Structure formats: structure tokens, C-alpha cells
mmCIF file of C-alpha atoms and ligand atoms in Angstrom:
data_model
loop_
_atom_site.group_PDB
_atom_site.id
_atom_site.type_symbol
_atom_site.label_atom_id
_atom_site.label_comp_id
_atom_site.label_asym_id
_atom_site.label_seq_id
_atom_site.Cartn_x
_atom_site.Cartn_y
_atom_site.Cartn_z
ATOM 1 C CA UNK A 1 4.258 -26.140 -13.692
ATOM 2 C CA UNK A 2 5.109 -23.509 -15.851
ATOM 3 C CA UNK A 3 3.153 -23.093 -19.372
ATOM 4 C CA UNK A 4 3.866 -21.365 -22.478
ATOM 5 C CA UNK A 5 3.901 -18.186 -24.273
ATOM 6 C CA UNK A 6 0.899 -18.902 -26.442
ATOM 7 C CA UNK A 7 -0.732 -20.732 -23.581
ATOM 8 C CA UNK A 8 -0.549 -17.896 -20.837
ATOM 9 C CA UNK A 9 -1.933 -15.284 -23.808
ATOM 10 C CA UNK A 10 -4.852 -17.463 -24.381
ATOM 11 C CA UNK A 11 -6.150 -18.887 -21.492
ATOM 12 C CA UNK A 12 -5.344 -15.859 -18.875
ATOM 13 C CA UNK A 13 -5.871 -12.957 -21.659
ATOM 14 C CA UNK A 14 -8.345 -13.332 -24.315
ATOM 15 C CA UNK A 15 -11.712 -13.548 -23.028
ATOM 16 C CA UNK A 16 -14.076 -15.420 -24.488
ATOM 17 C CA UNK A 17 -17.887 -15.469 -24.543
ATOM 18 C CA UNK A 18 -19.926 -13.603 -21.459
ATOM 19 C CA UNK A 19 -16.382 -12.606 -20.147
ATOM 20 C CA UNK A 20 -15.697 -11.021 -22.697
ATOM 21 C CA UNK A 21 -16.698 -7.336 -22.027
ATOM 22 C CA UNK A 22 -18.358 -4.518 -24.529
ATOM 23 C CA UNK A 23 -15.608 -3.273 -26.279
ATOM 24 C CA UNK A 24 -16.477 0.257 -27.515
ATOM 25 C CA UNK A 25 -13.914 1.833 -30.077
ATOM 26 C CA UNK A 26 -12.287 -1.850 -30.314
ATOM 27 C CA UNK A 27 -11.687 -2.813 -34.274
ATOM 28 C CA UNK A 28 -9.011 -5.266 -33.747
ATOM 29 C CA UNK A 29 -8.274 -6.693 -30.337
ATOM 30 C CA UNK A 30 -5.368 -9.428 -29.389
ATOM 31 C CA UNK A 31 -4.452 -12.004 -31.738
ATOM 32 C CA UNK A 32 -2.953 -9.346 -34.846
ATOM 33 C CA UNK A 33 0.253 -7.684 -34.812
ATOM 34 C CA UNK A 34 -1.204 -4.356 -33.494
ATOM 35 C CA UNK A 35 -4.549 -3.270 -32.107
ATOM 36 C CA UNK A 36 -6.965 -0.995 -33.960
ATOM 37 C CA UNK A 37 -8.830 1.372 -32.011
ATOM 38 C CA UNK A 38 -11.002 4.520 -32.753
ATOM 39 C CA UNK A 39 -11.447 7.241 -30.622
ATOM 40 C CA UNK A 40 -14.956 8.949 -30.363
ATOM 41 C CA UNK A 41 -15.625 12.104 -32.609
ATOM 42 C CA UNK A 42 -14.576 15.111 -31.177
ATOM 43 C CA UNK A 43 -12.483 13.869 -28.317
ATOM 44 C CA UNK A 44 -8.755 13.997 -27.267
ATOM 45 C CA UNK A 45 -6.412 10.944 -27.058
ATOM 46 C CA UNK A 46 -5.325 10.125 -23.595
ATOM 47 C CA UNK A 47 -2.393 7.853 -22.555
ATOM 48 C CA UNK A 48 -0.555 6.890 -20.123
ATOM 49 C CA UNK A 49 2.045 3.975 -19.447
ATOM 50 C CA UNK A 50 3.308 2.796 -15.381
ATOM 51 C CA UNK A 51 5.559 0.226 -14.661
ATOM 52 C CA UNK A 52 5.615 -2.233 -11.364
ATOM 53 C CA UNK A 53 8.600 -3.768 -10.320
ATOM 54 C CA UNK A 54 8.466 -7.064 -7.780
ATOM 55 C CA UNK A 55 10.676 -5.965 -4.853
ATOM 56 C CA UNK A 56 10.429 -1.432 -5.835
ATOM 57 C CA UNK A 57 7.006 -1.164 -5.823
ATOM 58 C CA UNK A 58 5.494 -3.710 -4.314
ATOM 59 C CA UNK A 59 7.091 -6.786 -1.863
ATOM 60 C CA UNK A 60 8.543 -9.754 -3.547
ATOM 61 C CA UNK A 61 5.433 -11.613 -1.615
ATOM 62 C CA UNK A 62 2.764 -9.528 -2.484
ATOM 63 C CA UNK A 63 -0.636 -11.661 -3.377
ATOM 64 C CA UNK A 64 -0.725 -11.839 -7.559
ATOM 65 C CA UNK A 65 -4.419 -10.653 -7.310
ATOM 66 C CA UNK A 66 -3.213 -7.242 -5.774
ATOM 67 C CA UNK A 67 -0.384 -6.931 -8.159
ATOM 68 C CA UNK A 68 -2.945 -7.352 -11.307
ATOM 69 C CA UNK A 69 -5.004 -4.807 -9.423
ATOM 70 C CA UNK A 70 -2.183 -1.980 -9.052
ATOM 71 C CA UNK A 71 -1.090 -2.281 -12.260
ATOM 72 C CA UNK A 72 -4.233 -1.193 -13.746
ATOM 73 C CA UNK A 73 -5.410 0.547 -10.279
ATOM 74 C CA UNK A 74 -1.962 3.180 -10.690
ATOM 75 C CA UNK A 75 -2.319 4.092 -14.966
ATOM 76 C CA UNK A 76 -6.280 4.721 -13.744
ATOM 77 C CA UNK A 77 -5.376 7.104 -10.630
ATOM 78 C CA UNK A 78 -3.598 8.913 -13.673
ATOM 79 C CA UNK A 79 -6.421 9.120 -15.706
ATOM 80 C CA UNK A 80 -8.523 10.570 -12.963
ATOM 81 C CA UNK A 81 -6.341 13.320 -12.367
ATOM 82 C CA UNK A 82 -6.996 14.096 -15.884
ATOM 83 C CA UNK A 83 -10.580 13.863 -15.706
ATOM 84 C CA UNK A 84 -10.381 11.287 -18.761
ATOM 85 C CA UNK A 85 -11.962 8.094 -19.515
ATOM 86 C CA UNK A 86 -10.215 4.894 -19.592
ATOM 87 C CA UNK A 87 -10.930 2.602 -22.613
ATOM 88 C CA UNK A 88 -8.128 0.831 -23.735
ATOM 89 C CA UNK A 89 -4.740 -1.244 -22.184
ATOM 90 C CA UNK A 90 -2.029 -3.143 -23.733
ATOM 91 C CA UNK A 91 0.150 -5.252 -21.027
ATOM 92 C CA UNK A 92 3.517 -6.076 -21.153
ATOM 93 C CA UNK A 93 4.456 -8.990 -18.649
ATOM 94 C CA UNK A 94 7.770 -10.212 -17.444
ATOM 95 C CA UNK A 95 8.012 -13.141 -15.345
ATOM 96 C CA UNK A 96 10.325 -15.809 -14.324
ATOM 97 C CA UNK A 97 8.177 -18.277 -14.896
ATOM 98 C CA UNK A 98 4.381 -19.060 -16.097
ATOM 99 C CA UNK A 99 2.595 -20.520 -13.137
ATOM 100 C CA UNK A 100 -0.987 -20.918 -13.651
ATOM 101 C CA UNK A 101 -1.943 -20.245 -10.249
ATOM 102 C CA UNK A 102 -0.369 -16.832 -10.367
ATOM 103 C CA UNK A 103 -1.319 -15.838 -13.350
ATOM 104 C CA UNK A 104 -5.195 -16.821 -12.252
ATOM 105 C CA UNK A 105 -5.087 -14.253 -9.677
ATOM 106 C CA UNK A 106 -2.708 -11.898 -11.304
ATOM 107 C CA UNK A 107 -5.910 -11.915 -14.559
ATOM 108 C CA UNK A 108 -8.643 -11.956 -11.559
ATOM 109 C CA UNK A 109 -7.097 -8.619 -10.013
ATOM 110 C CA UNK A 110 -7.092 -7.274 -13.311
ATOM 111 C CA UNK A 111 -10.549 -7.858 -14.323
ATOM 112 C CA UNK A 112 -11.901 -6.909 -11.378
ATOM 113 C CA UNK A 113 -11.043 -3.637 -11.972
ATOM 114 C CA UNK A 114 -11.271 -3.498 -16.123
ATOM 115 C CA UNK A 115 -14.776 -4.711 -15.816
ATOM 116 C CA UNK A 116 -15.496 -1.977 -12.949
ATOM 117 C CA UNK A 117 -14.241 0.893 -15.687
ATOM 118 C CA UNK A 118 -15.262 -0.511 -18.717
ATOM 119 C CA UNK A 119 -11.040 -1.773 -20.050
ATOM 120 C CA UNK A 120 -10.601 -3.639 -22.809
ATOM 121 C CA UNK A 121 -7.121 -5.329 -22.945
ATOM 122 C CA UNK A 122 -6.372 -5.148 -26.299
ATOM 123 C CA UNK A 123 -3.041 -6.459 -26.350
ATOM 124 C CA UNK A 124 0.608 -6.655 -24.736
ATOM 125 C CA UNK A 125 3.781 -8.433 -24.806
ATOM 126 C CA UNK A 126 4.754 -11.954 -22.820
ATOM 127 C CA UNK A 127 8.692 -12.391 -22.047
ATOM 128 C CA UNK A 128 10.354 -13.908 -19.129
ATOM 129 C CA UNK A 129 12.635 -12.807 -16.229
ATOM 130 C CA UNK A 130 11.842 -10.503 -13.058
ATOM 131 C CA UNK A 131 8.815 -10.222 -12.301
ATOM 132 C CA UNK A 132 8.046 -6.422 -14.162
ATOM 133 C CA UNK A 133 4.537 -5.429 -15.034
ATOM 134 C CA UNK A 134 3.969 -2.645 -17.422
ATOM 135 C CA UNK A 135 0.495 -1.403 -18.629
ATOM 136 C CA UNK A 136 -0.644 1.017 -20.896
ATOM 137 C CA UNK A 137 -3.775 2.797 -20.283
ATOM 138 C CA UNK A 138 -5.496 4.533 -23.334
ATOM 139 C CA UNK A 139 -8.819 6.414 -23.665
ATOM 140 C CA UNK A 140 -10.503 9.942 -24.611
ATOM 141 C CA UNK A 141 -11.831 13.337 -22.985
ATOM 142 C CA UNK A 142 -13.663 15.819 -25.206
ATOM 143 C CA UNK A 143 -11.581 17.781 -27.206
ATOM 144 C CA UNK A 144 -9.694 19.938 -24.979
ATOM 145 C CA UNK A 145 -11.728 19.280 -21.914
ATOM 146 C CA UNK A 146 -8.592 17.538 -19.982
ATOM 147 C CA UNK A 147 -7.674 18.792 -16.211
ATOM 148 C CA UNK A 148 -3.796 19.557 -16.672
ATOM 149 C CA UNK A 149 -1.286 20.357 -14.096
ATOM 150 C CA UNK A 150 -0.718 23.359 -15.211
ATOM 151 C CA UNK A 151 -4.003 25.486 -14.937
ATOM 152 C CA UNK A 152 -3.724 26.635 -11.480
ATOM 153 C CA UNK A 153 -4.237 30.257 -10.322
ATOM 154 C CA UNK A 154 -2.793 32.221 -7.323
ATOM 155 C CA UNK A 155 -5.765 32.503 -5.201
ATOM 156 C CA UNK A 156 -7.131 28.498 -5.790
ATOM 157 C CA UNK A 157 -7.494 26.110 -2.814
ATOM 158 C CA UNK A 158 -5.729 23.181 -3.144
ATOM 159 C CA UNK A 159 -7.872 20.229 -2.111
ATOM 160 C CA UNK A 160 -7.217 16.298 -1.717
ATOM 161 C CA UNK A 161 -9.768 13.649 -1.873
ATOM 162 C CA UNK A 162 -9.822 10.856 0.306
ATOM 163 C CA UNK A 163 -7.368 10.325 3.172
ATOM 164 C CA UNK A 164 -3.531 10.278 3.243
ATOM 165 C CA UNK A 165 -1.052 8.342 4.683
ATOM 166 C CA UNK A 166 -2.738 4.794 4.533
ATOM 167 C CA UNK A 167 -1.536 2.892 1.975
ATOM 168 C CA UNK A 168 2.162 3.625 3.554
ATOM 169 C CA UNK A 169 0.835 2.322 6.881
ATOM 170 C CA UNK A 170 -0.616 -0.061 5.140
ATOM 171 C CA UNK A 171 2.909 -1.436 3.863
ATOM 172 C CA UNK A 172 4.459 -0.946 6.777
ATOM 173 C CA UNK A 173 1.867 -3.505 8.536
ATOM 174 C CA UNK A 174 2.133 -5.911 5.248
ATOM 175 C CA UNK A 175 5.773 -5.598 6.288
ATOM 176 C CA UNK A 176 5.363 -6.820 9.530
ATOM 177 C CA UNK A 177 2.882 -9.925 8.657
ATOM 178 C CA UNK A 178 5.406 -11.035 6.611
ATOM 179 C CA UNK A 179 8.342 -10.595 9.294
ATOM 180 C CA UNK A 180 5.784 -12.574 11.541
ATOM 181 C CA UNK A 181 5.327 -15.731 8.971
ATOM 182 C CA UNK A 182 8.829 -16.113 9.481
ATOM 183 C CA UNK A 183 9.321 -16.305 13.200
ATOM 184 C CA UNK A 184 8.026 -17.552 15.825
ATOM 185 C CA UNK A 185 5.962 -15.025 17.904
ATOM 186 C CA UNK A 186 7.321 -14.117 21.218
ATOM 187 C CA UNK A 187 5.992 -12.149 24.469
ATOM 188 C CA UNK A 188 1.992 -11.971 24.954
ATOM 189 C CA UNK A 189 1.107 -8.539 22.714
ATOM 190 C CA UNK A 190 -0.814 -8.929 19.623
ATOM 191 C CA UNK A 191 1.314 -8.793 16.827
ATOM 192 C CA UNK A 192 0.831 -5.104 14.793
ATOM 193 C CA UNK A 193 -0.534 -6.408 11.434
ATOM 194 C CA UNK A 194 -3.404 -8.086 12.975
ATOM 195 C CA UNK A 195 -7.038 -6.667 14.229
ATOM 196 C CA UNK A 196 -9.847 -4.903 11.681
ATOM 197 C CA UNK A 197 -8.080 -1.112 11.313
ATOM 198 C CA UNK A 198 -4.676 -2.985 10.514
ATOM 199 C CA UNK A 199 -6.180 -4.992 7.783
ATOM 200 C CA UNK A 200 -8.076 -2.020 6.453
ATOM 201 C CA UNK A 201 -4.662 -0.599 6.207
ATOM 202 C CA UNK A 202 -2.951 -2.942 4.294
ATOM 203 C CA UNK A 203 -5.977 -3.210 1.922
ATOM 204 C CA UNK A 204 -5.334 0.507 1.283
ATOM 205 C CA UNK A 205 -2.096 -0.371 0.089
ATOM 206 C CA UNK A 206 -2.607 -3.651 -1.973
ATOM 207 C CA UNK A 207 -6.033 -2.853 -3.334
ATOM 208 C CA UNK A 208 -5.569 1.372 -4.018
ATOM 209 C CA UNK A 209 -8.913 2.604 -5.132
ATOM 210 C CA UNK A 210 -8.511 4.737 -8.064
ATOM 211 C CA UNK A 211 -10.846 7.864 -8.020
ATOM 212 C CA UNK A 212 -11.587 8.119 -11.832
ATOM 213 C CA UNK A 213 -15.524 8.732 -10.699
ATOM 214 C CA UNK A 214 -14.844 12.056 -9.303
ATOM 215 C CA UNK A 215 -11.835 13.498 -11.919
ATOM 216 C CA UNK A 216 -14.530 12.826 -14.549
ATOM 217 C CA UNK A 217 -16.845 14.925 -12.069
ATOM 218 C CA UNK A 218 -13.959 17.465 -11.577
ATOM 219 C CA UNK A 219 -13.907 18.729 -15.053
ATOM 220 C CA UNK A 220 -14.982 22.152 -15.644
ATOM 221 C CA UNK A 221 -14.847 22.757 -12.210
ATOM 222 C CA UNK A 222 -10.980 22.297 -10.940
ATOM 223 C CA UNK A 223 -8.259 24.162 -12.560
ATOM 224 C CA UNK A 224 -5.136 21.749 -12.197
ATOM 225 C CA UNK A 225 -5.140 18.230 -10.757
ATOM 226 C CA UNK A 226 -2.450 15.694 -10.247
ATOM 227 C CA UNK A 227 -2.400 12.165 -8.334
ATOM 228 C CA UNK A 228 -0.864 11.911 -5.308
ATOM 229 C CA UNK A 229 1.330 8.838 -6.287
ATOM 230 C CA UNK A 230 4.926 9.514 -4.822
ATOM 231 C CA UNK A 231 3.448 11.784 -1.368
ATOM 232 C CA UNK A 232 2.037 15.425 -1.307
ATOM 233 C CA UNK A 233 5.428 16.474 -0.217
ATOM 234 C CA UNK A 234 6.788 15.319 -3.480
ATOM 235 C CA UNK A 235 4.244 15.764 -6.057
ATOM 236 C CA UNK A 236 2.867 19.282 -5.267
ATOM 237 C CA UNK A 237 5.898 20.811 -5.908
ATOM 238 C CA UNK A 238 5.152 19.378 -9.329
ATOM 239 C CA UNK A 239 2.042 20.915 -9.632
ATOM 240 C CA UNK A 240 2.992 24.544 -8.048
ATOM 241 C CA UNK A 241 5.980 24.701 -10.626
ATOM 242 C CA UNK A 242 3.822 23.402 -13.449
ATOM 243 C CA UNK A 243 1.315 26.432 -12.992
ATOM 244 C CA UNK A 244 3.883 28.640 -12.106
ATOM 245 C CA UNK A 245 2.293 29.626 -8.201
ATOM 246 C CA UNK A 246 3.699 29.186 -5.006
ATOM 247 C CA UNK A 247 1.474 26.412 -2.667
ATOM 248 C CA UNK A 248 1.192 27.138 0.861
ATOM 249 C CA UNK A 249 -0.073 23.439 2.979
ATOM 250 C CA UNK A 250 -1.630 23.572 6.644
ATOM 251 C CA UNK A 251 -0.216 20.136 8.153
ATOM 252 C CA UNK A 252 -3.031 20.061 10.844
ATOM 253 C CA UNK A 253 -5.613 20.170 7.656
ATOM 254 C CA UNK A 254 -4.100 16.452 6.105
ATOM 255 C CA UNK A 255 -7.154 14.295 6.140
ATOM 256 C CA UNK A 256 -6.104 11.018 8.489
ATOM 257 C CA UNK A 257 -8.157 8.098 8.186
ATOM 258 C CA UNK A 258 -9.992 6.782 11.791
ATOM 259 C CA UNK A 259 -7.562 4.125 11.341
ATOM 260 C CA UNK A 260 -4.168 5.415 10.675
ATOM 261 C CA UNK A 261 -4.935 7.618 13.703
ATOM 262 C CA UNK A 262 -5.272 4.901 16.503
ATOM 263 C CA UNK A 263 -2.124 2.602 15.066
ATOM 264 C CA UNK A 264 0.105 5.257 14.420
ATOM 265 C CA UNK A 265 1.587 7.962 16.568
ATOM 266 C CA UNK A 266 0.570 11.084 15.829
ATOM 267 C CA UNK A 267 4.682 12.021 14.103
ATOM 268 C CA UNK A 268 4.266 8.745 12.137
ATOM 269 C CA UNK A 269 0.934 9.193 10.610
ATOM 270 C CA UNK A 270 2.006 13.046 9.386
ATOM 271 C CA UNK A 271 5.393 11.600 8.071
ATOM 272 C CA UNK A 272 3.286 8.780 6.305
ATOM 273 C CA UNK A 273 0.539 11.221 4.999
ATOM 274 C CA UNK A 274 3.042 13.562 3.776
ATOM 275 C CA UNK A 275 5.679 11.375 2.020
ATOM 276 C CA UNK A 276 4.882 7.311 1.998
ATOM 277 C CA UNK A 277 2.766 7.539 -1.271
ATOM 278 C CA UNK A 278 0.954 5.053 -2.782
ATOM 279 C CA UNK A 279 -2.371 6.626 -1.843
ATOM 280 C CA UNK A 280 -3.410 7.197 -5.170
ATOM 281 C CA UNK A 281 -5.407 10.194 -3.922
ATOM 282 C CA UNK A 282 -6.053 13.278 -5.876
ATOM 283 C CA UNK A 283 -4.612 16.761 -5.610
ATOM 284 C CA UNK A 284 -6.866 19.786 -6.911
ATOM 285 C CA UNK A 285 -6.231 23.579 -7.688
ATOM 286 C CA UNK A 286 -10.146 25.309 -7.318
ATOM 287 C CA UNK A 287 -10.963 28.613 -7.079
ATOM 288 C CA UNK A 288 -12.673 29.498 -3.786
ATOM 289 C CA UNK A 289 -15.898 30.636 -5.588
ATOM 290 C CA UNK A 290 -16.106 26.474 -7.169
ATOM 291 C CA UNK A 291 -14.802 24.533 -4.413
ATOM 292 C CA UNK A 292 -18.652 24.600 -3.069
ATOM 293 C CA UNK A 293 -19.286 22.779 -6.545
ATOM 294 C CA UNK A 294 -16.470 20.317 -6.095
ATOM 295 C CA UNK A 295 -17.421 19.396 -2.958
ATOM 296 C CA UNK A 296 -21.070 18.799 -3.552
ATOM 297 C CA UNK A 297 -19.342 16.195 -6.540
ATOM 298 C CA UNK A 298 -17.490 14.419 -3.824
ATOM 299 C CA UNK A 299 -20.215 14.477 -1.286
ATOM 300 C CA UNK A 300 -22.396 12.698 -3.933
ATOM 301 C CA UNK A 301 -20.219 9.601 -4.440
ATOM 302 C CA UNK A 302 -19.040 9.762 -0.732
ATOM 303 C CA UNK A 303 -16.213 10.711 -0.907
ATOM 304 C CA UNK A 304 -14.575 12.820 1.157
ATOM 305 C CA UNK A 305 -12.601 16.406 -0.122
ATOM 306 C CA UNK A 306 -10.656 18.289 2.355
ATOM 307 C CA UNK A 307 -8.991 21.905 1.635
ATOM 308 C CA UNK A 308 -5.234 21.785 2.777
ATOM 309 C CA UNK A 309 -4.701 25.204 1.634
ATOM 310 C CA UNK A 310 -4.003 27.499 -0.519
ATOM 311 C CA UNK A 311 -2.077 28.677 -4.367
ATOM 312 C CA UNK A 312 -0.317 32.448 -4.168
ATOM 313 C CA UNK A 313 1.815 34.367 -6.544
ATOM 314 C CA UNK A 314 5.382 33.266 -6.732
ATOM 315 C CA UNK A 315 7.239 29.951 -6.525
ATOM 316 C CA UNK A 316 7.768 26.919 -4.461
ATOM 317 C CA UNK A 317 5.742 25.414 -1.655
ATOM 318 C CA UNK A 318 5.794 26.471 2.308
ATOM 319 C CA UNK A 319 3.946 24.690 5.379
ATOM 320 C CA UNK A 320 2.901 25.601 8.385
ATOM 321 C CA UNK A 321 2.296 23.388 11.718
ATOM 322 C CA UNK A 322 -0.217 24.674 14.441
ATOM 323 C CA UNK A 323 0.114 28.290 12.637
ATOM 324 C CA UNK A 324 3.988 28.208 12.803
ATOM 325 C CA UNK A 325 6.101 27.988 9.618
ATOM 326 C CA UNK A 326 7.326 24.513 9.024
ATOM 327 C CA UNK A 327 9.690 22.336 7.150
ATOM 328 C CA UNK A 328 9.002 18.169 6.129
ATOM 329 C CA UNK A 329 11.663 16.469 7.594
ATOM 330 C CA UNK A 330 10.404 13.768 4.670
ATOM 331 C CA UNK A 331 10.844 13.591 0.960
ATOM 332 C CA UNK A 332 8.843 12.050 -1.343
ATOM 333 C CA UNK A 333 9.399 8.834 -3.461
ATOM 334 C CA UNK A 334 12.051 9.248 -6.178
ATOM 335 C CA UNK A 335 13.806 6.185 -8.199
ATOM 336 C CA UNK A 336 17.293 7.596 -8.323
ATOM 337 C CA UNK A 337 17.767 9.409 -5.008
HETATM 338 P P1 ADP B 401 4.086 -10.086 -31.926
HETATM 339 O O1 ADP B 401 5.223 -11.058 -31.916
HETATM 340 O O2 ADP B 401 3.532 -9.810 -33.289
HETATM 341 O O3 ADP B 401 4.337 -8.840 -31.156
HETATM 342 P P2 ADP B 401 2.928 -11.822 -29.968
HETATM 343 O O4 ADP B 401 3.056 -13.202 -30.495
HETATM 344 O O5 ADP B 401 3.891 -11.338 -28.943
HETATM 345 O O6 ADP B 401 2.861 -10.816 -31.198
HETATM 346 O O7 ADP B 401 1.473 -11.633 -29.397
HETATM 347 C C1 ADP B 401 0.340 -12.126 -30.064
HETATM 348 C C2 ADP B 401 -0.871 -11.321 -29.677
HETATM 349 O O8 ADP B 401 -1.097 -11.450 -28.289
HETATM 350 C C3 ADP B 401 -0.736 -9.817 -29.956
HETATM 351 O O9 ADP B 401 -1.992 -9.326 -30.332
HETATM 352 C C4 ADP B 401 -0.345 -9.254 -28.619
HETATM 353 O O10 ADP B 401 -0.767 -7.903 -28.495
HETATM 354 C C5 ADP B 401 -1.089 -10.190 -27.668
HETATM 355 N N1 ADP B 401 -0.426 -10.334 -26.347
HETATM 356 C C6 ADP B 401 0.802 -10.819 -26.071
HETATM 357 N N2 ADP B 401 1.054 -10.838 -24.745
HETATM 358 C C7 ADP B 401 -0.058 -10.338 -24.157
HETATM 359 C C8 ADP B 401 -0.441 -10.081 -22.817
HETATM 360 N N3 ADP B 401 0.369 -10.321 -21.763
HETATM 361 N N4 ADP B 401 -1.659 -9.547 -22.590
HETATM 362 C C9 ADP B 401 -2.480 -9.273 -23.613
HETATM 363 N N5 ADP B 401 -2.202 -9.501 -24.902
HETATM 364 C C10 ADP B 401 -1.003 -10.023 -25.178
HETATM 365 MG MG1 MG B 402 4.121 -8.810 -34.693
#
């Protein structure tokens, strides 16, 4: 049954008592016509708004608990590649209808992560029709402490965090689970989607962890940093012309996960690493002489940081595969293409 306006604000989005988180920097939270907020002294304003769209970005018949979680889990990959800290969202949420049932694990995804980074929602906007979920991250760096995509030198190692290429395997399998609801299953194989590395695919694309941990770590040390939202193969070319260098990517270096490497063939896993997206890993530009430093950061908090190669003089970005030049046969993720 669906519920009201008022209804949905109150009982999914105001929390009350214990819920209710510290909220540092919050003068005026929901309920006003505007939230009040105040930065700490001496630091920067940082914000940053994404958008999810039911049937673009994520299935039509994706679990409401993982599309709570991206929303917040995508505006947070951006503020790691800043190095900043989150603090603040506002959420604006269009729906066909208000179901209670959704909206409970829609607010439980949410949490789950505000709670883990210390997010206050401090207000949005409630108006029906397709399902669209916009949020608006806000928080602070010191004052002019923020890793930009532009500081890269010729002569920095680019770097990535994590591994790449899951979260598209991961929505390929999701794919296929949902194929398999629908239709009888024929012939004696088990079906693709199914087993412990598939599922640990598919939770690397409904449940992206954001690496906000290590861009706060990655300040001072890294000279340019971007997320890896749309695939390497269409964001570095961001960051290369943003700094003005040329970026030069060994193929063979792509971190794989254990996973993606026994499901997928070896062409499908380097397509998927270099173009599905949706990793939510980070890209870094480090001079040779830190990337001992950087590495130590990652080691600390497990996480893994792999060198891919290397920032020159110059524009545009070149690959090589087993030592010979090399061109994608992939593009990355782009609305309007
Ligand atoms: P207004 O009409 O003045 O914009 P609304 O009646 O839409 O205010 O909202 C009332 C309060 O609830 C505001 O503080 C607004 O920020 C908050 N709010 C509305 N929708 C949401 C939501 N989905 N999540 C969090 N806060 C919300
Ligand atoms: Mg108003």
C-alpha cells in the first residue's frame, strides 16, 4: 500500500533517538525549508551530486537495499578521489509509488553506509514517477589540501586500488539470475550466476565499496586522483587531459580479482576491467619516489594498489599488450553515445 509524502519523510528519513547519529556541523537538519550547516575552520567545501536511474544504472529488479547503498556508495567513491570527508547529504527521491517495504530497505542500504562514514541526511525532496534517485554529498578537506585531477606530472605512476572488472561481471551474472527466474532451467550445467565466486561478483556490483579510507590516506602523497566510475578506458583520458600528460597503461598489469579470473575468459575479463565500470576503484598519479608511501597506506587497510603504468610529456593515452602497442577495442560508459 502506498503511503504519503509526509509519511515516507518521517518514518523512513528522520531518525529519531539512538538512530539518530552525531551530527557534527549540523545546525538545522530536515523538517525547515533549508538545512544549516557549518563547515570546520580552516577547511574547503566539498560537493558533489550523482544521479541513479532504475533501468540506466542499475536493473529495473535490483534489491532496494543495494539501490540505497549505490546512491550514497557512488557520491562517496567521489569524495575519495578527492581525499575529502563526507559529512553531509540531501536526497531527492522519485518513485512511482511509496511502498513501505521498499522504502525499508531502500533507508536500510542507506544507513548502512551513512553510519559507516559518519552522513547525516539533512534533507531532500519526495516526488513521484520513475524510479530516479539523486543524492548530494557535502563535506570538507583542509583548506586547499584536496587531490584534483589535474596535478599530475610526466614521470608519475599511475596506480589503481583494488581490482577491476568485477562489478561489470558482476552485472552480467545479476543479468543472468534474473533471465533464470524467468524460465525454466534446461540441460544438466549449473546455471552461471550461481556458486561462491559468482555471488562475490554480483556483490561487487550491487554493494560497490567506496574507498574514502585510503583517498583520505592519499593526500599529500598522490598528485591527481579520479574514480574509476565509467572504466579506465574512459576516465583516464580524463585525467591525462586534465593534467595536461600523456598516460601510457600495461594491459597485463590490470589487477583481476581470483574470481573474475576463473568465470571469465581471459578476452572478457580485460574487456570488463577496461570498460564495464561500476568498480568504483581509484585511479592515482604518484611520483615514483612516493608510491613506496602510498603503498604502505594501502597495505595498512588491506587493500591492494597495483602500478599500471606510467604519465609522460605530451597528450593522450597509449597501451601496450604483452610489450606490443595496443588499441581497446572497448569504450567506456557515456550517456549520449
Ligand atoms: P519544501 O516544500 O519546503 O521544499 P518539503 O515539504 O518538500 O519542503 O520537505 C520537508 C522537509 O523534509 C525538508 O526539510 C526537506 O529537506 C525534507 N525532505 C523531503 N524529502 C526528503 C527525503 N527524501 N529525504 C530527506 N529529507 C527529505
Ligand atoms: Mg520550502
Amino acid at each position: 500500500m502506498s503511503i504519503g509524502e509526509f509519511e515516507v519523510i518521517s518514518r523512513f528519513f528522520v531518525r529519531r533517538g539512538e538512530r539518530a547519529p552525531a551530527q557534527e556541523g549540523v545546525l538545522l537538519g530536515i523538517g525547515d525549508d533549508a538545512a544549516l550547516l557549518r563547515v570546520p575552520d580552516g577547511a574547503d567545501l566539498v560537493a558533489a551530486v550523482d544521479t541513479i536511474v532504475a533501468g540506466r544504472h542499475f536493473p529495473l529488479e535490483t534489491d532496494a537495499r543495494s539501490i540505497g547503498h549505490r546512491a550514497l556508495a557512488v557520491n562517496l567513491s567521489d569524495f575519495a578521489a578527492m581525499g575529502a570527508s563526507p559529512a553531509w547529504a540531501t536526497l531527492a527521491l522519485t518513485m512511482p509509488t511509496a511502498e513501505p517495504a521498499w522504502l525499508e530497505g531502500f533507508a536500510a542500504g542507506l544507513w548502512e553506509l551513512a553510519d559507516r562514514y559518519g552522513v547525516t541526511l539533512v534533507g531532500g525532496d519526495t516526488t513521484s514517477g520513475p524510479l530516479t534517485v539523486s543524492l548530494q554529498l557535502l563535506g570538507h578537506v583542509p583548506r586547499g589540501t584536496a587531490i584534483r585531477r589535474s596535478g599530475a606530472r610526466a614521470g608519475d605512476i599511475l596506480a589503481v586500488t583494488g581490482t577491476l572488472g568485477d562489478a561489470g561481471a558482476g552485472l552480467w551474472l545479476a543479468r543472468a539470475r534474473t533471465a533464470a527466474r524467468g524460465q525454466a532451467l534446461t540441460g544438466t550445467d549449473a546455471p552461471p550466476h550461481t556458486g561462491v565466486l559468482a555471488r562475490e561478483l554480483i556483490e561487487r556490483f550491487e554493494y560497490p565499496a567506496p574507498r574514502v579510507q585510503f583517498g583520505l590516506a592519499a593526500r599529500g602523497i598522490a598528485t591527481a586522483a579520479m574514480d574509476i566510475s565509467d572504466g579506465l578506458v574512459g576516465d583516464l583520458p580524463k585525467l591525462a587531459a586534465a593534467s595536461g600528460v600523456s598516460a601510457h597503461v600495461e594491459v597485463d598489469r590490470l589487477p583481476l580479482s581470483q574470481a573474475l579470473r576463473e568465470l571469465a575468459t581471459p578476452l572478457q575479463a580485460r574487456d570488463w576491467a577496461l570498460a564495464a565500470g561500476d568498480d568504483y576503484e581509484l585511479l592515482f598519479a604518484v611520483p615514483p619516489d612516493r608510491f613506496g608511501l602510498l603503498s604502505e597506506a594501502a597495505s595498512r587497510i588491506g587493500l591492494a594498489l597495483t602500478a599500471i603504468g606510467e604519465l609522460g610529456a605530451g597528450s593522450g593515452v597509449t597501451w601496450t599488450l604483452n610489450g606490443m602497442a595496443w588499441v581497446p577495442g572497448v569504450i567506456g560508459y557515456d550517456h549520449f553515445r
